[in-house]
Amino acid sequence: MEQFLLLSEGELTLKGHNRRFFENVLIDNITECLSKHNLSIKREKRGRLYIKLDNSINVNVLIDSLSKIPGLKVIYQGYKIKRDFDIALNVIVNLLKNAKSFKIQASRVDKNFEPNSLEINKLLGQKVLDNMNSIKVDIKNPEIIVFVEVFSDHFKVYSRIKNALGGLPYGSSGKAICLLSTGIDSPVAAFLMLKRGVEIIPLYFHTPPYTGNNALEKVKNLVRNLLKFTVQRIKLYIVNYTEIQLSIKKNIPEKYWTIVSRRFMGRIAEDIATIEKARAIVTGESLGQVASQTISNLAAIDKVFNIPVFRPLIGMDKEEIVKIAQHIDTYDISIRPGIDCCTLFSPKHPETKAKYYEFIDSEKEILKYLRNNYSFVTEVIK
Ligand code: ATP
Ligand code: MG
């Protein structure tokens, strides 16, 4: 008897001619995850991936890490066994532990095998009922479906053990620079893009000594947390933003501090996109959440960009965002002390309808002196 996991690909089945490309990226990512466990993966027909397990493995830990790999839809667990209905029954009873209802769904790859699929359903279904108390067959809405597949020299018997993340394989949609602060929103934005297959390069604007080391540590922790979805390492950019921030405070009307600051962040993000050959920018902005996130203000911020800006949270309520943050375990890190923008740089009465002419000339002055005058470091988080 051989224990296995079977993985089904999510949307990849919709990819037509490009499917092979997406599948290869997915297999690379899974292989990296499996290498920690000394296991390997085999491509099967119908977009399924097969992992042979051995007894030394902690299956639950493995299932948990696989369930966080973007591009996978469902994880099944089961056994490859001899073509023997009594052995099949033992395995099925094990898979149905604690279940209230079930159905057997047999299929034959070996069409010469007797009995046929419908008869196998009935035969094994009856055996289960004879052997397990308080379980019933439910054809329409079973709690567990047990799949029995008949091959020329073995049966595969398995059932769904966990839904995986869905989405697209990490890295299959290209790269984006993600403006990551210490708040609740931007890590969620990064996660949502990462789930759509985007390789994330986080960028944090640090303003020492006004923002301290605890803010920087928070950002690193947030990035570390995103690692579990990507398998690979993540390169974090940290820009020293103090001089620009001080210059904005000195030269720009107070109500425009945040907008002009976001415009500088945008320009620098695009510089880094060029270095990294990234094709888009991601932010955690959500319409109307704070004064800088009105349509007029976002429009004023957008003027500095030459590449697309993705704002995956734009239509979400704070509650919805918090729910995702809790689900991906970034919420508890985000609410720790350590702010990313000190009140010193936040206007008391921010403008909600940005008017260019009121800041554009003074902004040009800062641009002249500081456009290319910032420094950054990178750190690879593993
Ligand atoms: P968050 O919870 O992500 O901090 P927020 O609701 O606090 O978002 P703002 O502070 O207005 O909103 O920031 C809007 C977006 O600008 C953030 O989601 C993030 O993408 C980007 N941003 C803000 N501050 C920084 C920073 N210090 N470094 C990098 N990006 C930042
Ligand atoms: Mg913030």
GROMACS .gro file of C-alpha atoms and ligand atoms in nm:
model
  414
    1MET     CA    1   0.000   0.000   0.000
    2GLU     CA    2   0.131   0.342  -0.094
    3GLN     CA    3   0.005   0.660   0.071
    4PHE     CA    4  -0.022   0.965  -0.152
    5LEU     CA    5  -0.147   1.320  -0.189
    6LEU     CA    6  -0.313   1.428  -0.509
    7LEU     CA    7  -0.320   1.798  -0.594
    8SER     CA    8  -0.560   1.959  -0.835
    9GLU     CA    9  -0.472   2.278  -1.018
   10GLY     CA   10  -0.708   2.573  -0.990
   11GLU     CA   11  -0.774   2.806  -1.279
   12LEU     CA   12  -0.489   2.655  -1.478
   13THR     CA   13  -0.737   2.429  -1.648
   14LEU     CA   14  -0.871   2.745  -1.820
   15LYS     CA   15  -0.536   2.839  -1.969
   16GLY     CA   16  -0.554   2.661  -2.305
   17HIS     CA   17  -0.225   2.676  -2.494
   18ASN     CA   18  -0.047   2.857  -2.209
   19ARG     CA   19  -0.128   2.590  -1.960
   20ARG     CA   20   0.209   2.419  -1.981
   21PHE     CA   21   0.388   2.742  -1.883
   22PHE     CA   22   0.168   2.797  -1.575
   23GLU     CA   23   0.194   2.431  -1.481
   24ASN     CA   24   0.574   2.439  -1.499
   25VAL     CA   25   0.589   2.742  -1.266
   26LEU     CA   26   0.352   2.569  -1.026
   27ILE     CA   27   0.555   2.247  -1.029
   28ASP     CA   28   0.877   2.441  -0.962
   29ASN     CA   29   0.713   2.609  -0.661
   30ILE     CA   30   0.577   2.282  -0.525
   31THR     CA   31   0.910   2.109  -0.583
   32GLU     CA   32   1.081   2.377  -0.374
   33CYS     CA   33   0.828   2.323  -0.096
   34LEU     CA   34   0.869   1.945  -0.113
   35SER     CA   35   1.248   1.954  -0.113
   36LYS     CA   36   1.232   2.036   0.260
   37HIS     CA   37   1.052   1.706   0.309
   38ASN     CA   38   1.265   1.502   0.068
   39LEU     CA   39   0.968   1.430  -0.156
   40SER     CA   40   0.905   1.474  -0.526
   41ILE     CA   41   0.609   1.531  -0.752
   42LYS     CA   42   0.479   1.354  -1.060
   43ARG     CA   43   0.256   1.503  -1.328
   44GLU     CA   44  -0.057   1.299  -1.393
   45LYS     CA   45  -0.332   1.327  -1.652
   46ARG     CA   46  -0.619   1.577  -1.615
   47GLY     CA   47  -0.411   1.846  -1.444
   48ARG     CA   48  -0.335   1.645  -1.135
   49LEU     CA   49  -0.011   1.620  -0.945
   50TYR     CA   50   0.086   1.313  -0.747
   51ILE     CA   51   0.306   1.301  -0.436
   52LYS     CA   52   0.411   0.965  -0.299
   53LEU     CA   53   0.442   0.985   0.080
   54ASP     CA   54   0.657   0.783   0.312
   55ASN     CA   55   0.595   0.694   0.673
   56SER     CA   56   0.850   0.934   0.816
   57ILE     CA   57   0.655   1.235   0.698
   58ASN     CA   58   0.434   1.461   0.909
   59VAL     CA   59   0.142   1.467   0.668
   60ASN     CA   60  -0.051   1.746   0.841
   61VAL     CA   61   0.244   1.984   0.831
   62LEU     CA   62   0.296   1.904   0.463
   63ILE     CA   63  -0.073   1.952   0.378
   64ASP     CA   64  -0.071   2.284   0.560
   65SER     CA   65   0.223   2.420   0.361
   66LEU     CA   66   0.086   2.289   0.030
   67SER     CA   67  -0.250   2.452   0.097
   68LYS     CA   68  -0.077   2.793   0.092
   69ILE     CA   69   0.079   2.756  -0.252
   70PRO     CA   70  -0.096   2.984  -0.504
   71GLY     CA   71  -0.233   2.793  -0.803
   72LEU     CA   72  -0.349   2.483  -0.619
   73LYS     CA   73  -0.719   2.428  -0.569
   74VAL     CA   74  -0.778   2.105  -0.378
   75ILE     CA   75  -0.562   1.857  -0.187
   76TYR     CA   76  -0.673   1.494  -0.182
   77GLN     CA   77  -0.527   1.224   0.038
   78GLY     CA   78  -0.545   0.853  -0.031
   79TYR     CA   79  -0.387   0.516  -0.098
   80LYS     CA   80  -0.267   0.319  -0.396
   81ILE     CA   81  -0.362  -0.043  -0.326
   82LYS     CA   82  -0.398  -0.386  -0.484
   83ARG     CA   83  -0.719  -0.444  -0.683
   84ASP     CA   84  -0.896  -0.586  -0.382
   85PHE     CA   85  -1.232  -0.466  -0.246
   86ASP     CA   86  -1.161  -0.571   0.113
   87ILE     CA   87  -0.842  -0.366   0.122
   88ALA     CA   88  -1.036  -0.082  -0.043
   89LEU     CA   89  -1.298  -0.104   0.230
   90ASN     CA   90  -1.035  -0.071   0.504
   91VAL     CA   91  -0.894   0.236   0.339
   92ILE     CA   92  -1.240   0.388   0.286
   93VAL     CA   93  -1.339   0.333   0.650
   94ASN     CA   94  -1.023   0.518   0.746
   95LEU     CA   95  -1.100   0.808   0.510
   96LEU     CA   96  -1.457   0.833   0.640
   97LYS     CA   97  -1.364   0.853   1.009
   98ASN     CA   98  -1.619   1.079   1.190
   99ALA     CA   99  -1.812   1.153   0.870
  100LYS     CA  100  -2.192   1.164   0.879
  101SER     CA  101  -2.258   1.107   0.508
  102PHE     CA  102  -2.067   0.992   0.201
  103LYS     CA  103  -2.084   0.867  -0.151
  104ILE     CA  104  -1.848   0.649  -0.351
  105GLN     CA  105  -1.753   0.775  -0.695
  106ALA     CA  106  -1.578   0.504  -0.892
  107SER     CA  107  -1.425   0.533  -1.238
  108ARG     CA  108  -1.239   0.284  -1.452
  109VAL     CA  109  -0.927   0.365  -1.647
  110ASP     CA  110  -0.910  -0.008  -1.717
  111LYS     CA  111  -1.245  -0.054  -1.894
  112ASN     CA  112  -1.206  -0.434  -1.894
  113PHE     CA  113  -1.237  -0.447  -1.520
  114GLU     CA  114  -1.556  -0.604  -1.382
  115PRO     CA  115  -1.776  -0.491  -1.210
  116ASN     CA  116  -1.835  -0.154  -1.377
  117SER     CA  117  -1.823   0.185  -1.203
  118LEU     CA  118  -2.189   0.197  -1.099
  119GLU     CA  119  -2.168  -0.152  -0.958
  120ILE     CA  120  -1.849  -0.062  -0.768
  121ASN     CA  121  -2.029   0.237  -0.613
  122LYS     CA  122  -2.309   0.013  -0.493
  123LEU     CA  123  -2.085  -0.270  -0.377
  124LEU     CA  124  -1.843  -0.053  -0.178
  125GLY     CA  125  -2.123   0.174  -0.054
  126GLN     CA  126  -2.305  -0.126   0.092
  127LYS     CA  127  -1.983  -0.260   0.249
  128VAL     CA  128  -1.930   0.076   0.422
  129LEU     CA  129  -2.288   0.079   0.556
  130ASP     CA  130  -2.241  -0.275   0.687
  131ASN     CA  131  -1.919  -0.177   0.865
  132MET     CA  132  -1.983   0.172   1.001
  133ASN     CA  133  -2.262   0.277   1.234
  134SER     CA  134  -2.436   0.612   1.206
  135ILE     CA  135  -2.319   0.698   0.856
  136LYS     CA  136  -2.548   0.732   0.558
  137VAL     CA  137  -2.523   0.758   0.183
  138ASP     CA  138  -2.605   1.101   0.044
  139ILE     CA  139  -2.578   1.117  -0.333
  140LYS     CA  140  -2.666   1.487  -0.373
  141ASN     CA  141  -2.474   1.650  -0.091
  142PRO     CA  142  -2.233   1.409   0.078
  143GLU     CA  143  -1.994   1.531   0.346
  144ILE     CA  144  -1.719   1.321   0.190
  145ILE     CA  145  -1.687   1.181  -0.160
  146VAL     CA  146  -1.457   0.880  -0.179
  147PHE     CA  147  -1.303   0.841  -0.524
  148VAL     CA  148  -1.212   0.491  -0.635
  149GLU     CA  149  -1.014   0.467  -0.959
  150VAL     CA  150  -0.944   0.137  -1.125
  151PHE     CA  151  -0.614   0.103  -1.311
  152SER     CA  152  -0.475  -0.206  -1.482
  153ASP     CA  153  -0.276  -0.314  -1.176
  154HIS     CA  154  -0.402  -0.107  -0.883
  155PHE     CA  155  -0.682   0.097  -0.727
  156LYS     CA  156  -0.646   0.455  -0.617
  157VAL     CA  157  -0.877   0.538  -0.327
  158TYR     CA  158  -0.885   0.896  -0.201
  159SER     CA  159  -1.092   1.188  -0.076
  160ARG     CA  160  -1.061   1.566  -0.046
  161ILE     CA  161  -0.866   1.661   0.264
  162LYS     CA  162  -0.836   2.038   0.228
  163ASN     CA  163  -0.913   2.323  -0.008
  164ALA     CA  164  -0.599   2.506  -0.113
  165LEU     CA  165  -0.547   2.874  -0.185
  166GLY     CA  166  -0.655   2.886  -0.551
  167GLY     CA  167  -0.526   3.169  -0.771
  168LEU     CA  168  -0.227   3.143  -1.003
  169PRO     CA  169   0.128   3.010  -0.948
  170TYR     CA  170   0.358   3.260  -0.780
  171GLY     CA  171   0.572   3.430  -1.043
  172SER     CA  172   0.354   3.335  -1.340
  173SER     CA  173   0.205   3.686  -1.374
  174GLY     CA  174   0.530   3.885  -1.369
  175LYS     CA  175   0.675   4.118  -1.105
  176ALA     CA  176   0.537   4.419  -0.919
  177ILE     CA  177   0.679   4.666  -0.669
  178CYS     CA  178   0.455   4.663  -0.363
  179LEU     CA  179   0.446   4.972  -0.140
  180LEU     CA  180   0.448   4.806   0.198
  181SER     CA  181   0.399   4.998   0.518
  182THR     CA  182   0.345   4.872   0.872
  183GLY     CA  183  -0.033   4.910   0.859
  184ILE     CA  184  -0.308   4.655   0.809
  185ASP     CA  185  -0.383   4.727   0.444
  186SER     CA  186  -0.071   4.697   0.235
  187PRO     CA  187   0.024   4.341   0.346
  188VAL     CA  188  -0.326   4.233   0.240
  189ALA     CA  189  -0.280   4.407  -0.096
  190ALA     CA  190   0.053   4.226  -0.138
  191PHE     CA  191  -0.110   3.894  -0.055
  192LEU     CA  192  -0.396   3.943  -0.303
  193MET     CA  193  -0.156   4.018  -0.588
  194LEU     CA  194   0.073   3.734  -0.487
  195LYS     CA  195  -0.228   3.503  -0.505
  196ARG     CA  196  -0.283   3.617  -0.864
  197GLY     CA  197   0.065   3.493  -0.947
  198VAL     CA  198   0.252   3.823  -0.913
  199GLU     CA  199   0.606   3.813  -0.779
  200ILE     CA  200   0.609   4.074  -0.505
  201ILE     CA  201   0.900   4.310  -0.440
  202PRO     CA  202   0.811   4.505  -0.126
  203LEU     CA  203   0.930   4.860  -0.085
  204TYR     CA  204   0.930   5.038   0.250
  205PHE     CA  205   0.995   5.410   0.302
  206HIS     CA  206   1.180   5.454   0.627
  207THR     CA  207   1.203   5.793   0.799
  208PRO     CA  208   1.462   5.761   1.077
  209PRO     CA  209   1.473   5.884   1.346
  210TYR     CA  210   1.103   5.978   1.316
  211THR     CA  211   1.012   5.616   1.251
  212GLY     CA  212   1.214   5.376   1.459
  213ASN     CA  213   1.364   5.034   1.429
  214ASN     CA  214   1.049   4.873   1.560
  215ALA     CA  215   0.864   4.993   1.247
  216LEU     CA  216   1.138   4.845   1.028
  217GLU     CA  217   1.123   4.518   1.223
  218LYS     CA  218   0.746   4.510   1.171
  219VAL     CA  219   0.789   4.544   0.796
  220LYS     CA  220   1.044   4.261   0.791
  221ASN     CA  221   0.809   4.045   0.996
  222LEU     CA  222   0.525   4.116   0.755
  223VAL     CA  223   0.743   4.013   0.463
  224ARG     CA  224   0.857   3.701   0.648
  225ASN     CA  225   0.494   3.613   0.695
  226LEU     CA  226   0.422   3.644   0.323
  227LEU     CA  227   0.698   3.391   0.254
  228LYS     CA  228   0.478   3.099   0.344
  229PHE     CA  229   0.268   3.170   0.035
  230THR     CA  230   0.554   3.200  -0.207
  231VAL     CA  231   0.804   2.932  -0.116
  232GLN     CA  232   1.080   3.151  -0.251
  233ARG     CA  233   1.277   3.432  -0.095
  234ILE     CA  234   1.155   3.793  -0.106
  235LYS     CA  235   1.381   4.092  -0.166
  236LEU     CA  236   1.279   4.391   0.045
  237TYR     CA  237   1.378   4.745  -0.055
  238ILE     CA  238   1.419   5.000   0.224
  239VAL     CA  239   1.444   5.361   0.112
  240ASN     CA  240   1.571   5.629   0.347
  241TYR     CA  241   1.296   5.886   0.307
  242THR     CA  242   1.382   6.135   0.579
  243GLU     CA  243   1.532   6.412   0.367
  244ILE     CA  244   1.245   6.414   0.118
  245GLN     CA  245   0.986   6.402   0.397
  246LEU     CA  246   1.150   6.695   0.580
  247SER     CA  247   1.173   6.893   0.259
  248ILE     CA  248   0.801   6.833   0.186
  249LYS     CA  249   0.718   6.956   0.535
  250LYS     CA  250   0.926   7.267   0.481
  251ASN     CA  251   0.819   7.360   0.127
  252ILE     CA  252   0.466   7.229   0.064
  253PRO     CA  253   0.138   7.367   0.205
  254GLU     CA  254   0.046   7.150   0.503
  255LYS     CA  255  -0.281   7.015   0.360
  256TYR     CA  256  -0.084   6.859   0.069
  257TRP     CA  257   0.189   6.687   0.269
  258THR     CA  258   0.044   6.338   0.230
  259ILE     CA  259  -0.038   6.367  -0.140
  260VAL     CA  260   0.302   6.508  -0.232
  261SER     CA  261   0.467   6.244  -0.016
  262ARG     CA  262   0.277   5.968  -0.199
  263ARG     CA  263   0.381   6.126  -0.530
  264PHE     CA  264   0.748   6.103  -0.430
  265MET     CA  265   0.699   5.748  -0.313
  266GLY     CA  266   0.544   5.675  -0.653
  267ARG     CA  267   0.839   5.817  -0.846
  268ILE     CA  268   1.088   5.620  -0.639
  269ALA     CA  269   0.876   5.304  -0.670
  270GLU     CA  270   0.894   5.344  -1.045
  271ASP     CA  271   1.273   5.387  -1.034
  272ILE     CA  272   1.293   5.058  -0.846
  273ALA     CA  273   1.049   4.896  -1.089
  274THR     CA  274   1.298   4.984  -1.364
  275ILE     CA  275   1.587   4.831  -1.169
  276GLU     CA  276   1.388   4.515  -1.103
  277LYS     CA  277   1.220   4.500  -1.446
  278ALA     CA  278   0.886   4.500  -1.262
  279ARG     CA  279   0.585   4.595  -1.471
  280ALA     CA  280   0.344   4.737  -1.209
  281ILE     CA  281   0.310   4.903  -0.869
  282VAL     CA  282   0.083   4.777  -0.590
  283THR     CA  283  -0.054   4.985  -0.301
  284GLY     CA  284  -0.291   4.920  -0.013
  285GLU     CA  285  -0.519   5.215  -0.081
  286SER     CA  286  -0.893   5.176  -0.040
  287LEU     CA  287  -1.134   5.437  -0.172
  288GLY     CA  288  -1.232   5.693   0.089
  289GLN     CA  289  -1.059   5.516   0.379
  290VAL     CA  290  -0.851   5.820   0.466
  291ALA     CA  291  -0.835   6.174   0.325
  292SER     CA  292  -0.552   6.091   0.084
  293GLN     CA  293  -0.761   5.817  -0.077
  294THR     CA  294  -1.040   6.018  -0.242
  295ILE     CA  295  -1.079   5.991  -0.620
  296SER     CA  296  -0.927   6.339  -0.677
  297ASN     CA  297  -0.631   6.264  -0.455
  298LEU     CA  298  -0.566   5.924  -0.604
  299ALA     CA  299  -0.583   6.091  -0.945
  300ALA     CA  300  -0.321   6.345  -0.834
  301ILE     CA  301  -0.100   6.061  -0.708
  302ASP     CA  302  -0.152   5.861  -1.029
  303LYS     CA  303  -0.014   6.144  -1.244
  304VAL     CA  304   0.344   6.049  -1.153
  305PHE     CA  305   0.315   5.690  -1.276
  306ASN     CA  306   0.403   5.559  -1.620
  307ILE     CA  307   0.325   5.196  -1.539
  308PRO     CA  308  -0.002   5.048  -1.404
  309VAL     CA  309  -0.084   5.090  -1.036
  310PHE     CA  310  -0.286   4.808  -0.884
  311ARG     CA  311  -0.497   4.881  -0.577
  312PRO     CA  312  -0.658   4.547  -0.497
  313LEU     CA  313  -0.833   4.687  -0.186
  314ILE     CA  314  -0.993   4.983  -0.363
  315GLY     CA  315  -1.352   4.860  -0.320
  316MET     CA  316  -1.317   4.689   0.017
  317ASP     CA  317  -1.444   4.794   0.359
  318LYS     CA  318  -1.198   4.801   0.647
  319GLU     CA  319  -1.379   4.504   0.802
  320GLU     CA  320  -1.328   4.294   0.489
  321ILE     CA  321  -0.960   4.389   0.481
  322VAL     CA  322  -0.915   4.304   0.850
  323LYS     CA  323  -1.073   3.963   0.791
  324ILE     CA  324  -0.818   3.878   0.523
  325ALA     CA  325  -0.533   4.019   0.738
  326GLN     CA  326  -0.642   3.786   1.019
  327HIS     CA  327  -0.672   3.495   0.781
  328ILE     CA  328  -0.316   3.540   0.652
  329ASP     CA  329  -0.178   3.615   1.001
  330THR     CA  330  -0.052   3.965   0.926
  331TYR     CA  331  -0.312   4.143   1.141
  332ASP     CA  332  -0.143   4.074   1.474
  333ILE     CA  333   0.188   4.202   1.339
  334SER     CA  334   0.030   4.514   1.188
  335ILE     CA  335  -0.138   4.620   1.512
  336ARG     CA  336   0.184   4.596   1.715
  337PRO     CA  337   0.328   4.933   1.820
  338GLY     CA  338   0.553   5.097   1.561
  339ILE     CA  339   0.397   5.344   1.320
  340ASP     CA  340   0.524   5.405   0.968
  341CYS     CA  341   0.437   5.771   0.940
  342CYS     CA  342   0.478   5.999   1.233
  343THR     CA  343   0.218   6.266   1.315
  344LEU     CA  344   0.488   6.521   1.246
  345PHE     CA  345   0.430   6.460   0.873
  346SER     CA  346   0.051   6.423   0.880
  347PRO     CA  347  -0.151   6.737   0.806
  348LYS     CA  348  -0.410   6.838   1.067
  349HIS     CA  349  -0.661   6.923   0.794
  350PRO     CA  350  -0.572   6.725   0.482
  351GLU     CA  351  -0.707   6.831   0.143
  352THR     CA  352  -0.957   6.589  -0.007
  353LYS     CA  353  -0.980   6.755  -0.350
  354ALA     CA  354  -0.626   6.812  -0.462
  355LYS     CA  355  -0.570   7.113  -0.685
  356TYR     CA  356  -0.245   7.098  -0.874
  357TYR     CA  357  -0.161   7.461  -0.899
  358GLU     CA  358  -0.151   7.484  -0.521
  359PHE     CA  359   0.148   7.253  -0.484
  360ILE     CA  360   0.302   7.189  -0.821
  361ASP     CA  361   0.553   7.476  -0.821
  362SER     CA  362   0.687   7.404  -0.475
  363GLU     CA  363   0.702   7.034  -0.563
  364LYS     CA  364   0.913   7.115  -0.868
  365GLU     CA  365   1.165   7.288  -0.640
  366ILE     CA  366   1.202   6.978  -0.423
  367LEU     CA  367   1.224   6.762  -0.734
  368LYS     CA  368   1.515   6.967  -0.864
  369TYR     CA  369   1.722   6.897  -0.553
  370LEU     CA  370   1.602   6.561  -0.435
  371ARG     CA  371   1.474   6.369  -0.736
  372ASN     CA  372   1.774   6.140  -0.746
  373ASN     CA  373   1.902   6.207  -0.405
  374TYR     CA  374   1.777   5.922  -0.196
  375SER     CA  375   1.949   5.609  -0.077
  376PHE     CA  376   1.822   5.258  -0.036
  377VAL     CA  377   1.931   4.920   0.090
  378THR     CA  378   1.794   4.579   0.005
  379GLU     CA  379   1.757   4.278   0.226
  380VAL     CA  380   1.670   3.928   0.116
  381ILE     CA  381   1.417   3.778   0.356
  382LYS     CA  382   1.424   3.398   0.360
  383ATP     P1  383  -0.156   5.072   0.539
  383ATP     O1  384  -0.247   5.009   0.638
  383ATP     O2  385  -0.113   4.981   0.430
  383ATP     O3  386  -0.043   5.144   0.606
  383ATP     P2  387  -0.313   5.308   0.529
  383ATP     O4  388  -0.459   5.290   0.529
  383ATP     O5  389  -0.245   5.341   0.654
  383ATP     O6  390  -0.244   5.180   0.464
  383ATP     P3  391  -0.180   5.526   0.401
  383ATP     O7  392  -0.090   5.540   0.518
  383ATP     O8  393  -0.249   5.645   0.348
  383ATP     O9  394  -0.290   5.418   0.419
  383ATP    O10  395  -0.098   5.464   0.283
  383ATP     C1  396  -0.156   5.428   0.162
  383ATP     C2  397  -0.065   5.330   0.092
  383ATP    O11  398   0.059   5.394   0.064
  383ATP     C3  399  -0.029   5.211   0.180
  383ATP    O12  400  -0.126   5.109   0.173
  383ATP     C4  401   0.103   5.169   0.120
  383ATP    O13  402   0.082   5.094   0.002
  383ATP     C5  403   0.164   5.304   0.083
  383ATP     N1  404   0.250   5.352   0.193
  383ATP     C6  405   0.220   5.439   0.292
  383ATP     N2  406   0.325   5.459   0.375
  383ATP     C7  407   0.426   5.383   0.328
  383ATP     C8  408   0.560   5.356   0.368
  383ATP     N3  409   0.614   5.414   0.475
  383ATP     N4  410   0.634   5.271   0.294
  383ATP     C9  411   0.581   5.211   0.185
  383ATP     N5  412   0.456   5.230   0.142
  383ATP    C10  413   0.378   5.314   0.213
  384MG      MG  414  -0.020   5.342   0.670
   0.00000   0.00000   0.00000
